[in-house]
PDB file of C-alpha atoms in Angstrom:
ATOM      1  CA  UNK A   1      94.818 239.130  95.952  1.00 47.00           C
ATOM      2  CA  UNK A   2      92.574 241.763  97.394  1.00 51.00           C
ATOM      3  CA  UNK A   3      88.941 242.277  96.544  1.00 53.00           C
ATOM      4  CA  UNK A   4      88.135 244.727  93.769  1.00 54.00           C
ATOM      5  CA  UNK A   5      86.506 247.147  96.235  1.00 67.00           C
ATOM      6  CA  UNK A   6      89.650 247.216  98.366  1.00 86.00           C
ATOM      7  CA  UNK A   7      92.472 249.597  97.485  1.00 94.00           C
ATOM      8  CA  UNK A   8      95.626 248.198  95.954  1.00 95.00           C
ATOM      9  CA  UNK A   9      98.252 247.864  98.688  1.00 97.00           C
ATOM     10  CA  UNK A  10     101.680 249.190  97.713  1.00 98.00           C
ATOM     11  CA  UNK A  11     104.742 248.813  99.938  1.00 98.00           C
ATOM     12  CA  UNK A  12     107.768 250.831  98.826  1.00 98.00           C
ATOM     13  CA  UNK A  13     111.076 250.006 100.493  1.00 98.00           C
ATOM     14  CA  UNK A  14     113.473 252.928 100.250  1.00 98.00           C
ATOM     15  CA  UNK A  15     116.258 254.836 101.970  1.00 96.00           C
ATOM     16  CA  UNK A  16     117.413 258.444 102.235  1.00 94.00           C
ATOM     17  CA  UNK A  17     119.222 260.009  99.285  1.00 94.00           C
ATOM     18  CA  UNK A  18     117.897 257.464  96.778  1.00 96.00           C
ATOM     19  CA  UNK A  19     116.947 259.057  93.441  1.00 97.00           C
ATOM     20  CA  UNK A  20     115.574 255.751  92.133  1.00 97.00           C
ATOM     21  CA  UNK A  21     113.292 255.602  95.175  1.00 97.00           C
ATOM     22  CA  UNK A  22     111.960 259.079  94.429  1.00 97.00           C
ATOM     23  CA  UNK A  23     111.392 258.055  90.820  1.00 98.00           C
ATOM     24  CA  UNK A  24     109.562 254.879  91.915  1.00 98.00           C
ATOM     25  CA  UNK A  25     107.272 256.903  94.187  1.00 97.00           C
ATOM     26  CA  UNK A  26     106.481 259.297  91.312  1.00 97.00           C
ATOM     27  CA  UNK A  27     105.795 256.466  88.847  1.00 98.00           C
ATOM     28  CA  UNK A  28     103.464 254.768  91.319  1.00 98.00           C
ATOM     29  CA  UNK A  29     101.596 258.017  92.026  1.00 97.00           C
ATOM     30  CA  UNK A  30     101.146 258.805  88.314  1.00 97.00           C
ATOM     31  CA  UNK A  31     100.226 255.261  87.297  1.00 97.00           C
ATOM     32  CA  UNK A  32      97.709 254.741  90.085  1.00 96.00           C
ATOM     33  CA  UNK A  33      96.302 258.276  90.167  1.00 95.00           C
ATOM     34  CA  UNK A  34      92.796 257.035  89.287  1.00 93.00           C
ATOM     35  CA  UNK A  35      92.979 253.739  91.147  1.00 93.00           C
ATOM     36  CA  UNK A  36      92.163 253.412  94.849  1.00 93.00           C
ATOM     37  CA  UNK A  37      95.444 252.505  96.496  1.00 94.00           C
ATOM     38  CA  UNK A  38      97.311 252.699  99.769  1.00 96.00           C
ATOM     39  CA  UNK A  39     101.047 253.236  99.769  1.00 97.00           C
ATOM     40  CA  UNK A  40     103.295 252.554 102.730  1.00 98.00           C
ATOM     41  CA  UNK A  41     106.841 253.825 102.470  1.00 97.00           C
ATOM     42  CA  UNK A  42     109.380 251.883 104.533  1.00 97.00           C
ATOM     43  CA  UNK A  43     112.838 253.313 105.249  1.00 97.00           C
ATOM     44  CA  UNK A  44     115.085 250.263 105.423  1.00 97.00           C
ATOM     45  CA  UNK A  45     117.509 252.145 107.685  1.00 96.00           C
ATOM     46  CA  UNK A  46     114.850 252.018 110.413  1.00 96.00           C
ATOM     47  CA  UNK A  47     114.214 248.280 110.038  1.00 96.00           C
ATOM     48  CA  UNK A  48     117.175 245.879 110.347  1.00 97.00           C
ATOM     49  CA  UNK A  49     115.191 242.998 108.828  1.00 96.00           C
ATOM     50  CA  UNK A  50     114.184 245.047 105.787  1.00 96.00           C
ATOM     51  CA  UNK A  51     117.745 246.319 105.423  1.00 97.00           C
ATOM     52  CA  UNK A  52     119.080 242.774 105.457  1.00 97.00           C
ATOM     53  CA  UNK A  53     116.558 241.769 102.781  1.00 96.00           C
ATOM     54  CA  UNK A  54     116.659 244.780 100.485  1.00 97.00           C
ATOM     55  CA  UNK A  55     119.888 246.757 101.042  1.00 94.00           C
ATOM     56  CA  UNK A  56     121.220 245.926  97.551  1.00 95.00           C
ATOM     57  CA  UNK A  57     117.877 246.079  95.746  1.00 96.00           C
ATOM     58  CA  UNK A  58     116.135 249.323  96.659  1.00 96.00           C
ATOM     59  CA  UNK A  59     113.750 250.569  95.681  1.00 98.00           C
ATOM     60  CA  UNK A  60     111.658 247.454  96.144  1.00 98.00           C
ATOM     61  CA  UNK A  61     107.921 247.557  95.453  1.00 98.00           C
ATOM     62  CA  UNK A  62     105.416 245.035  96.716  1.00 98.00           C
ATOM     63  CA  UNK A  63     101.929 245.002  95.210  1.00 97.00           C
ATOM     64  CA  UNK A  64      99.370 243.386  97.500  1.00 96.00           C
ATOM     65  CA  UNK A  65     102.230 241.788  99.436  1.00 96.00           C
ATOM     66  CA  UNK A  66     104.045 240.307  96.426  1.00 97.00           C
ATOM     67  CA  UNK A  67     107.476 241.623  95.407  1.00 98.00           C
ATOM     68  CA  UNK A  68     106.992 242.965  91.878  1.00 98.00           C
ATOM     69  CA  UNK A  69     109.658 245.590  91.173  1.00 98.00           C
ATOM     70  CA  UNK A  70     113.306 246.059  92.095  1.00 98.00           C
ATOM     71  CA  UNK A  71     115.263 249.139  91.055  1.00 96.00           C
ATOM     72  CA  UNK A  72     112.776 250.544  88.562  1.00 96.00           C
ATOM     73  CA  UNK A  73     108.982 250.504  88.390  1.00 98.00           C
ATOM     74  CA  UNK A  74     107.632 249.780  84.932  1.00 98.00           C
ATOM     75  CA  UNK A  75     104.415 251.833  84.695  1.00 98.00           C
ATOM     76  CA  UNK A  76     102.883 249.647  81.959  1.00 98.00           C
ATOM     77  CA  UNK A  77     103.486 246.480  83.979  1.00 98.00           C
ATOM     78  CA  UNK A  78     102.147 248.095  87.166  1.00 98.00           C
ATOM     79  CA  UNK A  79      98.996 249.099  85.298  1.00 96.00           C
ATOM     80  CA  UNK A  80      98.593 245.557  83.890  1.00 96.00           C
ATOM     81  CA  UNK A  81      98.988 244.062  87.376  1.00 95.00           C
ATOM     82  CA  UNK A  82      96.278 246.354  88.744  1.00 94.00           C
ATOM     83  CA  UNK A  83      93.980 245.722  85.776  1.00 92.00           C
ATOM     84  CA  UNK A  84      94.414 241.945  86.138  1.00 91.00           C
ATOM     85  CA  UNK A  85      93.686 242.215  89.869  1.00 87.00           C
ATOM     86  CA  UNK A  86      90.438 244.032  89.132  1.00 81.00           C
ATOM     87  CA  UNK A  87      89.412 241.509  86.443  1.00 81.00           C
ATOM     88  CA  UNK A  88      90.202 238.505  88.688  1.00 81.00           C
ATOM     89  CA  UNK A  89      88.304 239.976  91.624  1.00 73.00           C
ATOM     90  CA  UNK A  90      85.182 240.479  89.516  1.00 61.00           C
ATOM     91  CA  UNK A  91      85.144 236.848  88.351  1.00 53.00           C
TER      92      UNK A  91
END
């Protein structure tokens, strides 16, 4: 896990014409609006390895490098993950 003073790292694996991917991006933006975070959006069509891994699962969301969401992003769970990260980093 990252340090509390480092932004949360979000990797969103997506593809063109994916309404669930658009929804995931919106949920992440709303949920983390007041939390320092970095989001990297990866189009699996441009990455054969990512396409092989995620073609049947998109959107896929990694939080600090750990796969946490497939298909839908649960905003309450995302918030709990971020809150737990901040608590653990302070300890």
